[in-house]
PDB file of C-alpha atoms and ligand atoms in Angstrom:
ATOM      1  CA  MET N   1      22.307 -16.666  14.414  1.00 34.00           C
ATOM      2  CA  SER N   2      20.985 -16.188  11.533  1.00 36.00           C
ATOM      3  CA  ALA N   3      22.132 -19.560   9.822  1.00 36.00           C
ATOM      4  CA  LEU N   4      20.070 -21.100  12.769  1.00 38.00           C
ATOM      5  CA  ARG N   5      16.758 -19.538  10.683  1.00 41.00           C
ATOM      6  CA  GLU N   6      15.750 -20.830   7.292  1.00 41.00           C
ATOM      7  CA  SER N   7      12.774 -18.662   5.868  1.00 44.00           C
ATOM      8  CA  SER N   8      10.720 -18.298   3.056  1.00 43.00           C
ATOM      9  CA  VAL N   9       8.664 -15.799   1.669  1.00 40.00           C
ATOM     10  CA  LEU N  10       6.037 -17.285  -1.434  1.00 41.00           C
ATOM     11  CA  ASN N  11       4.854 -13.821  -3.304  1.00 43.00           C
ATOM     12  CA  ASP N  12       2.765 -15.885  -5.772  1.00 46.00           C
ATOM     13  CA  LEU N  13      -0.868 -16.573  -5.069  1.00 53.00           C
ATOM     14  CA  GLU N  14      -0.479 -20.890  -5.073  1.00 69.00           C
ATOM     15  CA  LEU N  15      -2.633 -22.021  -2.156  1.00 85.00           C
ATOM     16  CA  SER N  16      -1.627 -24.512  -1.405  1.00 87.00           C
ATOM     17  CA  ARG N  17       1.409 -22.691  -0.218  1.00 91.00           C
ATOM     18  CA  PRO N  18       1.576 -20.672   3.513  1.00 92.00           C
ATOM     19  CA  ILE N  19       2.097 -16.677   3.159  1.00 89.00           C
ATOM     20  CA  SER N  20       5.284 -17.641   5.366  1.00 91.00           C
ATOM     21  CA  PHE N  21       7.461 -20.476   7.350  1.00 94.00           C
ATOM     22  CA  SER N  22      10.572 -19.955   9.396  1.00 93.00           C
ATOM     23  CA  LEU N  23      12.337 -21.947  11.193  1.00 95.00           C
ATOM     24  CA  GLU N  24      14.777 -21.741  14.304  1.00 92.00           C
ATOM     25  CA  ALA N  25      15.955 -22.560  17.032  1.00 94.00           C
ATOM     26  CA  SER N  26      13.699 -22.561  20.299  1.00 94.00           C
ATOM     27  CA  SER N  27      13.874 -23.299  23.794  1.00 94.00           C
ATOM     28  CA  ILE N  28      10.222 -25.561  24.718  1.00 95.00           C
ATOM     29  CA  PHE N  29       9.552 -25.627  27.665  1.00 92.00           C
ATOM     30  CA  GLY N  30      13.531 -25.004  28.670  1.00 90.00           C
ATOM     31  CA  ARG N  31      14.699 -27.158  26.908  1.00 94.00           C
ATOM     32  CA  LEU N  32      16.651 -27.098  22.849  1.00 95.00           C
ATOM     33  CA  GLY N  33      14.287 -27.603  20.193  1.00 96.00           C
ATOM     34  CA  LYS N  34      12.778 -26.079  16.761  1.00 97.00           C
ATOM     35  CA  ARG N  35      10.011 -23.673  16.218  1.00 96.00           C
ATOM     36  CA  LEU N  36       8.047 -23.818  12.986  1.00 97.00           C
ATOM     37  CA  MET N  37       5.466 -21.229  12.564  1.00 95.00           C
ATOM     38  CA  VAL N  38       3.516 -20.800   9.974  1.00 96.00           C
ATOM     39  CA  ILE N  39       1.575 -18.105   8.890  1.00 94.00           C
ATOM     40  CA  LEU N  40      -1.601 -19.925   7.262  1.00 94.00           C
ATOM     41  CA  ARG N  41      -3.813 -18.719   4.678  1.00 92.00           C
ATOM     42  CA  SER N  42      -6.223 -16.669   5.539  1.00 89.00           C
ATOM     43  CA  PRO N  43      -9.151 -14.744   4.988  1.00 86.00           C
ATOM     44  CA  GLY N  44      -7.873 -12.727   8.487  1.00 85.00           C
ATOM     45  CA  CYS N  45      -9.403 -11.080  11.599  1.00 90.00           C
ATOM     46  CA  ASN N  46     -12.698 -10.208  12.106  1.00 87.00           C
ATOM     47  CA  TYR N  47     -12.458  -7.717  15.431  1.00 89.00           C
ATOM     48  CA  TYR N  48     -10.090  -6.415  12.495  1.00 86.00           C
ATOM     49  CA  GLN N  49     -12.461  -5.515   9.761  1.00 84.00           C
ATOM     50  CA  ARG N  50     -14.443  -3.893  12.698  1.00 84.00           C
ATOM     51  CA  ARG N  51     -16.368  -0.163  11.485  1.00 82.00           C
ATOM     52  CA  GLN N  52     -14.480   0.746  13.981  1.00 83.00           C
ATOM     53  CA  GLY N  53     -11.097  -0.685  13.348  1.00 83.00           C
ATOM     54  CA  GLY N  54      -9.665  -3.419  15.128  1.00 88.00           C
ATOM     55  CA  CYS N  55      -6.113  -3.674  17.052  1.00 91.00           C
ATOM     56  CA  SER N  56      -4.109   0.148  17.545  1.00 87.00           C
ATOM     57  CA  TYR N  57      -1.261  -1.389  16.581  1.00 85.00           C
ATOM     58  CA  CYS N  58      -2.023  -4.324  14.426  1.00 87.00           C
ATOM     59  CA  GLY N  59      -0.508  -4.947  11.611  1.00 79.00           C
ATOM     60  CA  PHE N  60      -1.402  -8.971  10.587  1.00 78.00           C
ATOM     61  CA  SER N  61      -4.573  -7.750   7.862  1.00 75.00           C
ATOM     62  CA  LEU N  62      -0.618  -7.106   5.605  1.00 74.00           C
ATOM     63  CA  LEU N  63      -0.598 -11.104   6.217  1.00 76.00           C
ATOM     64  CA  THR N  64      -3.911 -11.961   5.323  1.00 76.00           C
ATOM     65  CA  GLU N  65      -5.499 -13.552   1.955  1.00 73.00           C
ATOM     66  CA  PRO N  66      -9.158 -11.402   1.541  1.00 69.00           C
ATOM     67  CA  ARG N  67      -9.723 -12.403  -2.246  1.00 69.00           C
ATOM     68  CA  ARG N  68     -10.376 -16.833  -1.643  1.00 75.00           C
ATOM     69  CA  ARG N  69     -11.634 -18.607   1.409  1.00 84.00           C
ATOM     70  CA  CYS N  70      -9.373 -21.543   1.340  1.00 90.00           C
ATOM     71  CA  THR N  71     -10.535 -25.371   1.793  1.00 92.00           C
ATOM     72  CA  PRO N  72     -10.072 -27.046   4.549  1.00 95.00           C
ATOM     73  CA  ASP N  73      -7.339 -29.858   1.889  1.00 94.00           C
ATOM     74  CA  GLU N  74      -6.154 -26.038   1.039  1.00 93.00           C
ATOM     75  CA  TYR N  75      -4.192 -25.262   4.881  1.00 95.00           C
ATOM     76  CA  ALA N  76      -3.716 -28.713   5.294  1.00 96.00           C
ATOM     77  CA  SER N  77      -1.163 -28.574   2.188  1.00 95.00           C
ATOM     78  CA  GLN N  78      -0.211 -25.123   3.689  1.00 95.00           C
ATOM     79  CA  LEU N  79       1.020 -27.088   6.980  1.00 97.00           C
ATOM     80  CA  ARG N  80       2.549 -29.795   4.889  1.00 97.00           C
ATOM     81  CA  TYR N  81       4.041 -28.064   2.597  1.00 96.00           C
ATOM     82  CA  ALA N  82       6.030 -25.713   5.763  1.00 97.00           C
ATOM     83  CA  LEU N  83       6.607 -29.056   7.617  1.00 97.00           C
ATOM     84  CA  GLU N  84       8.140 -31.005   4.037  1.00 97.00           C
ATOM     85  CA  ALA N  85      10.113 -27.697   3.202  1.00 96.00           C
ATOM     86  CA  SER N  86      12.437 -26.585   5.949  1.00 96.00           C
ATOM     87  CA  CYS N  87      12.452 -29.948   7.007  1.00 95.00           C
ATOM     88  CA  ALA N  88      11.377 -29.991  10.098  1.00 94.00           C
ATOM     89  CA  HIS N  89      10.634 -33.391  10.184  1.00 89.00           C
ATOM     90  CA  ASP N  90      13.902 -33.889  11.555  1.00 90.00           C
ATOM     91  CA  VAL N  91      13.725 -31.515  13.795  1.00 93.00           C
ATOM     92  CA  ASP N  92      14.517 -33.774  17.024  1.00 94.00           C
ATOM     93  CA  ARG N  93      11.704 -31.525  19.252  1.00 96.00           C
ATOM     94  CA  LEU N  94       9.553 -29.275  17.571  1.00 98.00           C
ATOM     95  CA  GLU N  95       7.486 -25.842  18.074  1.00 98.00           C
ATOM     96  CA  ILE N  96       4.760 -25.368  15.204  1.00 98.00           C
ATOM     97  CA  ASP N  97       3.322 -22.388  15.398  1.00 97.00           C
ATOM     98  CA  LEU N  98       0.222 -21.497  13.607  1.00 97.00           C
ATOM     99  CA  TYR N  99      -0.728 -18.803  12.620  1.00 95.00           C
ATOM    100  CA  ASN N 100      -3.604 -16.789  10.805  1.00 93.00           C
ATOM    101  CA  SER N 101      -3.235 -13.223  11.225  1.00 89.00           C
ATOM    102  CA  GLY N 102      -6.618 -13.719  14.082  1.00 92.00           C
ATOM    103  CA  ASN N 103      -8.318 -15.895  15.952  1.00 95.00           C
ATOM    104  CA  PHE N 104      -7.718 -19.852  15.806  1.00 96.00           C
ATOM    105  CA  LEU N 105     -10.213 -20.468  17.211  1.00 95.00           C
ATOM    106  CA  ASN N 106     -13.212 -18.206  15.843  1.00 94.00           C
ATOM    107  CA  ASP N 107     -15.567 -20.569  13.666  1.00 93.00           C
ATOM    108  CA  SER N 108     -16.202 -16.928  10.881  1.00 92.00           C
ATOM    109  CA  GLU N 109     -11.967 -16.939  10.767  1.00 93.00           C
ATOM    110  CA  LEU N 110     -11.210 -20.703  10.114  1.00 94.00           C
ATOM    111  CA  ALA N 111     -14.405 -22.912   9.947  1.00 94.00           C
ATOM    112  CA  PRO N 112     -14.167 -26.505  12.241  1.00 94.00           C
ATOM    113  CA  MET N 113     -12.976 -28.448   9.509  1.00 95.00           C
ATOM    114  CA  ALA N 114     -10.042 -26.037   8.171  1.00 96.00           C
ATOM    115  CA  ARG N 115      -8.666 -26.635  11.600  1.00 96.00           C
ATOM    116  CA  SER N 116     -10.132 -30.590  11.286  1.00 96.00           C
ATOM    117  CA  ALA N 117      -7.965 -31.058   8.986  1.00 97.00           C
ATOM    118  CA  LEU N 118      -5.322 -28.903  10.146  1.00 97.00           C
ATOM    119  CA  ALA N 119      -5.054 -31.371  12.962  1.00 97.00           C
ATOM    120  CA  GLN N 120      -5.140 -34.555  11.452  1.00 96.00           C
ATOM    121  CA  VAL N 121      -1.804 -33.304  10.123  1.00 97.00           C
ATOM    122  CA  TYR N 122      -0.032 -31.670  13.257  1.00 97.00           C
ATOM    123  CA  ALA N 123      -0.963 -34.806  15.058  1.00 96.00           C
ATOM    124  CA  SER N 124       1.348 -36.925  12.658  1.00 94.00           C
ATOM    125  CA  VAL N 125       3.686 -35.046  13.218  1.00 95.00           C
ATOM    126  CA  PRO N 126       5.805 -37.121  15.603  1.00 91.00           C
ATOM    127  CA  ASN N 127       8.229 -35.134  17.573  1.00 94.00           C
ATOM    128  CA  LEU N 128       5.722 -32.250  17.831  1.00 97.00           C
ATOM    129  CA  ALA N 129       6.500 -31.406  21.932  1.00 97.00           C
ATOM    130  CA  LEU N 130       4.066 -27.677  21.643  1.00 98.00           C
ATOM    131  CA  LEU N 131       1.598 -26.635  18.846  1.00 98.00           C
ATOM    132  CA  SER N 132       0.258 -22.879  18.918  1.00 98.00           C
ATOM    133  CA  VAL N 133      -2.394 -21.092  18.514  1.00 98.00           C
ATOM    134  CA  ASP N 134      -3.960 -17.329  18.882  1.00 97.00           C
ATOM    135  CA  SER N 135      -7.367 -15.613  20.078  1.00 96.00           C
ATOM    136  CA  ARG N 136      -9.264 -13.724  21.228  1.00 97.00           C
ATOM    137  CA  PRO N 137     -11.005 -14.308  24.464  1.00 97.00           C
ATOM    138  CA  GLU N 138     -13.714 -15.269  24.299  1.00 96.00           C
ATOM    139  CA  PHE N 139     -13.472 -17.365  21.215  1.00 95.00           C
ATOM    140  CA  ILE N 140     -12.115 -19.817  23.956  1.00 95.00           C
ATOM    141  CA  ASN N 141     -15.420 -21.134  24.770  1.00 91.00           C
ATOM    142  CA  THR N 142     -16.777 -24.399  25.679  1.00 85.00           C
ATOM    143  CA  PRO N 143     -17.844 -25.682  22.002  1.00 85.00           C
ATOM    144  CA  HIS N 144     -15.215 -24.214  20.201  1.00 82.00           C
ATOM    145  CA  LEU N 145     -12.595 -26.569  21.850  1.00 90.00           C
ATOM    146  CA  ARG N 146     -14.739 -29.450  22.524  1.00 89.00           C
ATOM    147  CA  THR N 147     -15.620 -29.607  19.024  1.00 90.00           C
ATOM    148  CA  TRP N 148     -11.601 -29.032  18.138  1.00 94.00           C
ATOM    149  CA  LEU N 149     -10.071 -31.048  20.563  1.00 94.00           C
ATOM    150  CA  THR N 150     -12.423 -33.909  19.547  1.00 94.00           C
ATOM    151  CA  SER N 151     -11.316 -33.792  15.660  1.00 93.00           C
ATOM    152  CA  HIS N 152      -7.742 -34.694  17.329  1.00 94.00           C
ATOM    153  CA  PRO N 153      -6.845 -38.920  16.410  1.00 91.00           C
ATOM    154  CA  ARG N 154      -7.634 -40.375  19.943  1.00 88.00           C
ATOM    155  CA  SER N 155      -3.952 -40.497  20.727  1.00 89.00           C
ATOM    156  CA  PHE N 156      -3.210 -36.856  20.822  1.00 94.00           C
ATOM    157  CA  ALA N 157      -3.152 -34.658  24.603  1.00 94.00           C
ATOM    158  CA  PRO N 158      -4.604 -31.803  24.423  1.00 95.00           C
ATOM    159  CA  GLU N 159      -1.701 -30.806  26.803  1.00 96.00           C
ATOM    160  CA  LEU N 160       0.563 -30.361  23.555  1.00 97.00           C
ATOM    161  CA  ILE N 161      -1.795 -27.224  23.024  1.00 97.00           C
ATOM    162  CA  GLU N 162      -1.408 -24.001  23.967  1.00 97.00           C
ATOM    163  CA  ILE N 163      -3.333 -20.883  23.554  1.00 98.00           C
ATOM    164  CA  GLY N 164      -1.939 -16.871  23.702  1.00 98.00           C
ATOM    165  CA  ILE N 165      -4.251 -14.486  24.581  1.00 98.00           C
ATOM    166  CA  GLY N 166      -2.150 -10.805  24.654  1.00 97.00           C
ATOM    167  CA  LEU N 167      -3.114  -9.336  26.906  1.00 98.00           C
ATOM    168  CA  GLU N 168      -1.099  -6.693  26.570  1.00 98.00           C
ATOM    169  CA  VAL N 169      -1.097  -3.965  29.242  1.00 98.00           C
ATOM    170  CA  PHE N 170      -2.987  -4.432  33.435  1.00 98.00           C
ATOM    171  CA  ASP N 171      -4.815  -1.583  32.682  1.00 98.00           C
ATOM    172  CA  ASP N 172      -8.167  -1.856  31.564  1.00 98.00           C
ATOM    173  CA  ASP N 173      -8.946   1.660  29.904  1.00 98.00           C
ATOM    174  CA  LEU N 174      -5.351   1.657  28.764  1.00 97.00           C
ATOM    175  CA  ARG N 175      -6.030  -2.150  26.862  1.00 98.00           C
ATOM    176  CA  VAL N 176      -9.499  -1.307  25.901  1.00 97.00           C
ATOM    177  CA  THR N 177      -9.508   2.354  25.253  1.00 94.00           C
ATOM    178  CA  GLU N 178      -6.271   3.203  23.425  1.00 93.00           C
ATOM    179  CA  LEU N 179      -5.538  -0.089  22.172  1.00 94.00           C
ATOM    180  CA  ARG N 180      -8.956  -0.577  21.214  1.00 94.00           C
ATOM    181  CA  LYS N 181      -8.662  -4.486  22.330  1.00 95.00           C
ATOM    182  CA  ASN N 182     -12.410  -4.111  24.427  1.00 95.00           C
ATOM    183  CA  PHE N 183     -11.972  -7.225  26.865  1.00 97.00           C
ATOM    184  CA  SER N 184     -10.891  -6.302  30.493  1.00 98.00           C
ATOM    185  CA  ARG N 185      -8.371  -8.622  32.907  1.00 98.00           C
ATOM    186  CA  GLN N 186     -11.499 -10.662  33.569  1.00 98.00           C
ATOM    187  CA  ASP N 187     -12.601 -11.436  30.523  1.00 98.00           C
ATOM    188  CA  PHE N 188      -9.349 -12.888  30.120  1.00 98.00           C
ATOM    189  CA  ALA N 189      -9.153 -14.394  33.210  1.00 98.00           C
ATOM    190  CA  SER N 190     -12.479 -16.625  32.493  1.00 97.00           C
ATOM    191  CA  ALA N 191     -10.996 -17.336  29.526  1.00 97.00           C
ATOM    192  CA  VAL N 192      -8.607 -19.149  31.261  1.00 98.00           C
ATOM    193  CA  LYS N 193     -10.816 -20.558  33.743  1.00 97.00           C
ATOM    194  CA  ARG N 194     -12.632 -22.539  30.641  1.00 95.00           C
ATOM    195  CA  LEU N 195      -9.206 -23.280  29.341  1.00 95.00           C
ATOM    196  CA  SER N 196      -8.306 -25.505  32.456  1.00 94.00           C
ATOM    197  CA  LYS N 197     -11.454 -27.926  31.960  1.00 84.00           C
ATOM    198  CA  THR N 198      -8.677 -29.125  29.002  1.00 93.00           C
ATOM    199  CA  GLY N 199      -5.730 -29.401  29.099  1.00 94.00           C
ATOM    200  CA  VAL N 200      -4.881 -27.592  27.051  1.00 97.00           C
ATOM    201  CA  GLY N 201      -1.716 -24.405  28.088  1.00 97.00           C
ATOM    202  CA  LEU N 202      -2.224 -20.822  27.871  1.00 98.00           C
ATOM    203  CA  LEU N 203       0.250 -18.788  26.269  1.00 98.00           C
ATOM    204  CA  THR N 204      -0.384 -14.517  27.404  1.00 98.00           C
ATOM    205  CA  TYR N 205       1.923 -12.044  25.152  1.00 98.00           C
ATOM    206  CA  VAL N 206       2.376  -8.283  26.986  1.00 98.00           C
ATOM    207  CA  MET N 207       3.548  -6.032  24.800  1.00 97.00           C
ATOM    208  CA  LEU N 208       5.981  -2.948  25.967  1.00 96.00           C
ATOM    209  CA  LYS N 209       5.362   0.503  24.928  1.00 96.00           C
ATOM    210  CA  PRO N 210       2.102   0.397  22.967  1.00 95.00           C
ATOM    211  CA  SER N 211       0.562   3.504  22.661  1.00 93.00           C
ATOM    212  CA  LEU N 212       2.364   6.753  24.009  1.00 92.00           C
ATOM    213  CA  MET N 213       3.527   6.461  27.045  1.00 95.00           C
ATOM    214  CA  SER N 214       7.255   7.092  30.216  1.00 95.00           C
ATOM    215  CA  ASP N 215       9.596   3.830  29.885  1.00 96.00           C
ATOM    216  CA  GLU N 216       8.790   4.148  33.341  1.00 97.00           C
ATOM    217  CA  ARG N 217       4.786   3.472  32.705  1.00 98.00           C
ATOM    218  CA  ALA N 218       5.601   1.176  30.017  1.00 98.00           C
ATOM    219  CA  LEU N 219       8.271  -1.346  32.065  1.00 98.00           C
ATOM    220  CA  SER N 220       4.998  -1.117  34.517  1.00 98.00           C
ATOM    221  CA  GLU N 221       2.213  -2.209  32.076  1.00 98.00           C
ATOM    222  CA  VAL N 222       4.105  -5.522  30.879  1.00 98.00           C
ATOM    223  CA  VAL N 223       5.414  -6.811  34.167  1.00 98.00           C
ATOM    224  CA  GLY N 224       1.623  -5.933  35.350  1.00 98.00           C
ATOM    225  CA  ALA N 225       0.203  -7.951  33.437  1.00 98.00           C
ATOM    226  CA  ALA N 226       2.628 -10.437  32.919  1.00 98.00           C
ATOM    227  CA  GLU N 227       2.506 -11.160  37.078  1.00 98.00           C
ATOM    228  CA  PHE N 228      -1.280 -11.267  36.720  1.00 98.00           C
ATOM    229  CA  ALA N 229      -1.449 -13.737  34.251  1.00 98.00           C
ATOM    230  CA  VAL N 230       1.018 -15.876  36.421  1.00 98.00           C
ATOM    231  CA  GLU N 231      -1.362 -15.988  39.208  1.00 98.00           C
ATOM    232  CA  THR N 232      -3.923 -16.562  36.972  1.00 98.00           C
ATOM    233  CA  ALA N 233      -3.110 -19.482  35.539  1.00 98.00           C
ATOM    234  CA  ALA N 234      -1.881 -20.856  38.711  1.00 98.00           C
ATOM    235  CA  ARG N 235      -5.678 -20.701  40.515  1.00 98.00           C
ATOM    236  CA  TYR N 236      -6.744 -22.592  37.359  1.00 98.00           C
ATOM    237  CA  ARG N 237      -4.080 -24.957  37.012  1.00 97.00           C
ATOM    238  CA  VAL N 238      -3.157 -24.381  33.362  1.00 98.00           C
ATOM    239  CA  ARG N 239       0.030 -24.208  32.382  1.00 97.00           C
ATOM    240  CA  GLY N 240       1.039 -20.733  31.340  1.00 96.00           C
ATOM    241  CA  ARG N 241       4.364 -18.909  29.885  1.00 96.00           C
ATOM    242  CA  ILE N 242       5.230 -15.119  28.713  1.00 98.00           C
ATOM    243  CA  ALA N 243       5.952 -13.782  25.573  1.00 97.00           C
ATOM    244  CA  LEU N 244       7.595 -10.333  26.213  1.00 97.00           C
ATOM    245  CA  GLU N 245       6.881  -8.076  22.665  1.00 95.00           C
ATOM    246  CA  PRO N 246       8.632  -5.231  22.470  1.00 93.00           C
ATOM    247  CA  THR N 247       6.429  -2.959  19.991  1.00 92.00           C
ATOM    248  CA  PHE N 248       7.366  -2.003  16.395  1.00 85.00           C
ATOM    249  CA  VAL N 249       5.441   0.314  14.365  1.00 86.00           C
ATOM    250  CA  VAL N 250       3.447  -1.659  10.674  1.00 83.00           C
ATOM    251  CA  ARG N 251       2.473   1.080   8.502  1.00 82.00           C
ATOM    252  CA  GLY N 252      -1.034   1.167   8.339  1.00 81.00           C
ATOM    253  CA  THR N 253      -1.921   1.716  12.310  1.00 84.00           C
ATOM    254  CA  THR N 254      -2.384   4.225  14.242  1.00 82.00           C
ATOM    255  CA  LEU N 255       0.732   3.869  15.788  1.00 85.00           C
ATOM    256  CA  GLU N 256       2.248   5.118  12.483  1.00 87.00           C
ATOM    257  CA  GLY N 257       0.174   7.868  12.520  1.00 88.00           C
ATOM    258  CA  GLN N 258       1.393   9.321  16.188  1.00 89.00           C
ATOM    259  CA  ALA N 259       5.829   8.547  15.194  1.00 90.00           C
ATOM    260  CA  MET N 260       4.937   9.766  12.117  1.00 91.00           C
ATOM    261  CA  LYS N 261       3.767  13.139  13.976  1.00 93.00           C
ATOM    262  CA  GLY N 262       6.952  12.707  16.328  1.00 92.00           C
ATOM    263  CA  LEU N 263       4.623  11.958  18.801  1.00 92.00           C
ATOM    264  CA  TYR N 264       5.448   8.487  19.353  1.00 92.00           C
ATOM    265  CA  SER N 265       8.603   5.748  19.213  1.00 91.00           C
ATOM    266  CA  PRO N 266       9.158   2.475  19.845  1.00 90.00           C
ATOM    267  CA  PRO N 267      10.849   1.209  23.106  1.00 92.00           C
ATOM    268  CA  THR N 268      14.692   1.011  23.671  1.00 91.00           C
ATOM    269  CA  SER N 269      16.907  -1.872  22.734  1.00 89.00           C
ATOM    270  CA  ASP N 270      17.885  -0.621  27.407  1.00 91.00           C
ATOM    271  CA  LEU N 271      14.082   0.110  27.003  1.00 94.00           C
ATOM    272  CA  VAL N 272      13.861  -3.969  25.849  1.00 94.00           C
ATOM    273  CA  VAL N 273      16.931  -5.411  27.894  1.00 94.00           C
ATOM    274  CA  GLU N 274      15.078  -3.405  31.331  1.00 96.00           C
ATOM    275  CA  ALA N 275      11.550  -5.169  30.751  1.00 97.00           C
ATOM    276  CA  VAL N 276      13.200  -8.583  29.879  1.00 97.00           C
ATOM    277  CA  THR N 277      15.129  -8.356  32.950  1.00 97.00           C
ATOM    278  CA  ARG N 278      12.080  -7.267  35.086  1.00 98.00           C
ATOM    279  CA  LEU N 279       9.694  -9.357  33.446  1.00 98.00           C
ATOM    280  CA  HIS N 280      13.181 -12.668  34.536  1.00 98.00           C
ATOM    281  CA  HIS N 281      12.801 -11.392  38.367  1.00 97.00           C
ATOM    282  CA  SER N 282       9.654 -11.053  38.805  1.00 97.00           C
ATOM    283  CA  VAL N 283       7.604 -14.188  36.756  1.00 97.00           C
ATOM    284  CA  GLY N 284      10.888 -16.328  35.722  1.00 96.00           C
ATOM    285  CA  ALA N 285      12.138 -17.113  31.364  1.00 94.00           C
ATOM    286  CA  VAL N 286      10.295 -15.020  28.765  1.00 96.00           C
ATOM    287  CA  ARG N 287       9.996 -15.645  24.880  1.00 95.00           C
ATOM    288  CA  VAL N 288      10.555 -11.754  23.820  1.00 94.00           C
ATOM    289  CA  GLY N 289       8.857 -11.842  20.021  1.00 90.00           C
ATOM    290  CA  LEU N 290      11.046 -10.871  17.914  1.00 80.00           C
ATOM    291  CA  TRP N 291       9.754  -9.681  14.760  1.00 64.00           C
ATOM    292  CA  HIS N 292       9.766 -13.194  12.482  1.00 55.00           C
ATOM    293  CA  GLU N 293       6.453 -12.494  11.574  1.00 56.00           C
ATOM    294  CA  GLY N 294       7.181 -11.030   8.120  1.00 55.00           C
ATOM    295  CA  LEU N 295       5.823  -7.256   9.336  1.00 52.00           C
ATOM    296  CA  ASP N 296       9.067  -4.882   8.470  1.00 53.00           C
ATOM    297  CA  SER N 297      11.307  -4.057  11.759  1.00 56.00           C
ATOM    298  CA  LEU N 298      13.854  -1.573  11.720  1.00 51.00           C
ATOM    299  CA  ARG N 299      14.856  -3.753  14.750  1.00 62.00           C
ATOM    300  CA  ASP N 300      19.225  -3.931  15.046  1.00 68.00           C
ATOM    301  CA  PRO N 301      20.873  -6.413  14.241  1.00 69.00           C
ATOM    302  CA  ILE N 302      22.845  -7.113  17.272  1.00 71.00           C
ATOM    303  CA  GLU N 303      20.259  -6.282  19.892  1.00 78.00           C
ATOM    304  CA  THR N 304      18.339  -9.125  18.205  1.00 82.00           C
ATOM    305  CA  THR N 305      20.236 -11.555  17.969  1.00 87.00           C
ATOM    306  CA  THR N 306      21.353 -10.978  21.840  1.00 91.00           C
ATOM    307  CA  LEU N 307      17.474 -11.783  22.570  1.00 91.00           C
ATOM    308  CA  GLN N 308      17.264 -14.742  19.834  1.00 91.00           C
ATOM    309  CA  LYS N 309      20.579 -16.106  22.871  1.00 93.00           C
ATOM    310  CA  TYR N 310      18.139 -15.333  25.433  1.00 95.00           C
ATOM    311  CA  ASN N 311      15.413 -17.047  24.145  1.00 94.00           C
ATOM    312  CA  LEU N 312      17.816 -20.366  23.687  1.00 94.00           C
ATOM    313  CA  HIS N 313      19.494 -20.091  27.230  1.00 92.00           C
ATOM    314  CA  GLN N 314      17.098 -18.184  29.263  1.00 93.00           C
ATOM    315  CA  ASP N 315      20.159 -16.843  30.969  1.00 93.00           C
ATOM    316  CA  LEU N 316      20.076 -12.950  31.546  1.00 95.00           C
ATOM    317  CA  SER N 317      23.915 -13.151  31.254  1.00 94.00           C
ATOM    318  CA  VAL N 318      23.539 -12.568  27.214  1.00 93.00           C
ATOM    319  CA  PHE N 319      22.659  -8.562  27.809  1.00 91.00           C
ATOM    320  CA  THR N 320      26.825  -8.375  30.272  1.00 86.00           C
ATOM    321  CA  SER N 321      27.776  -7.155  26.907  1.00 69.00           C
ATOM    322  CA  PHE N 322      24.849  -5.247  25.167  1.00 64.00           C
TER     323      PHE N 322
HETATM  324  S1  SF4 U  13      -4.398  -7.917  17.700  1.00 90.42           S
HETATM  325 FE1  SF4 U  13      -5.417  -9.267  16.866  1.00 90.42          FE
HETATM  326  S2  SF4 U  13      -7.144  -9.305  17.540  1.00 90.42           S
HETATM  327 FE2  SF4 U  13      -6.436  -6.869  17.559  1.00 90.42          FE
HETATM  328  S3  SF4 U  13      -6.723  -6.852  15.379  1.00 90.42           S
HETATM  329 FE3  SF4 U  13      -4.891  -7.538  15.114  1.00 90.42          FE
HETATM  330  S4  SF4 U  13      -5.531  -9.729  15.197  1.00 90.42           S
HETATM  331 FE4  SF4 U  13      -7.580  -8.686  15.556  1.00 90.42          FE
END
């Protein structure tokens, strides 16, 4: 399966190149295509930079470039570079995931001019089937969305866009206090309601065992969160899909401290497969996170290959010999 993927990690400070990018086979709304993940050279998440710190498991600060803010043109060049170097223009059906290691819709992290410059680049990709970005719910507000959407060429359909929100778990106390995400299911639902006025779709991340808990609790949290997300998207008639993120320990995080004391261990392969199976039966096919963001991961390559097969074919039978 590795032959399906090209990747490049750039270590210089060339501001016209992203921090990293990768192109891999992918299922886009049930049809085969390729997914281009681009990690932009951005200053990172304001929420993480608070005095109290960010989400307890988050290692995205390792993928940021805090020394210099890129100009809109430099952001556009980074995306252009990834498209050209990966030969993504030759792909029949392309998903572009643009990550700024934080909140794409927060003006303090990515200025409206930078979003607009990026929009001019991806909107001109003829084979684009999906553009995916991430944001905390509070930045999914009507003025931000309107400004961004109106910065696209007239011919560009908002339905090609999807915004990812990390709901992660069902239980509000767990999400707010232990994961330090500081938003409730109600906040999530309000953001989805705001999305409903735009045509933009929703990707909900649910996270398997993001803190100390039993395996059974981990399963019930991801299934509960996914069911809530699907029901909420249906209520507001927003197109929605689910991404399962099996937790891995990133250096410098609260989770790493707990793991080093022997208190925490990440989900096993069996637990990941059980979570995929339960979610598949409960909310339909999900996309499983495969640790491509450029952060360290100790996952077994066989497990990764099998999960990639599931992602491509959305068929639980890939796990029969696992
Ligand atoms: S998970 Fe997202 S919101 Fe939380 S600290 Fe990391 S980048 Fe920021």
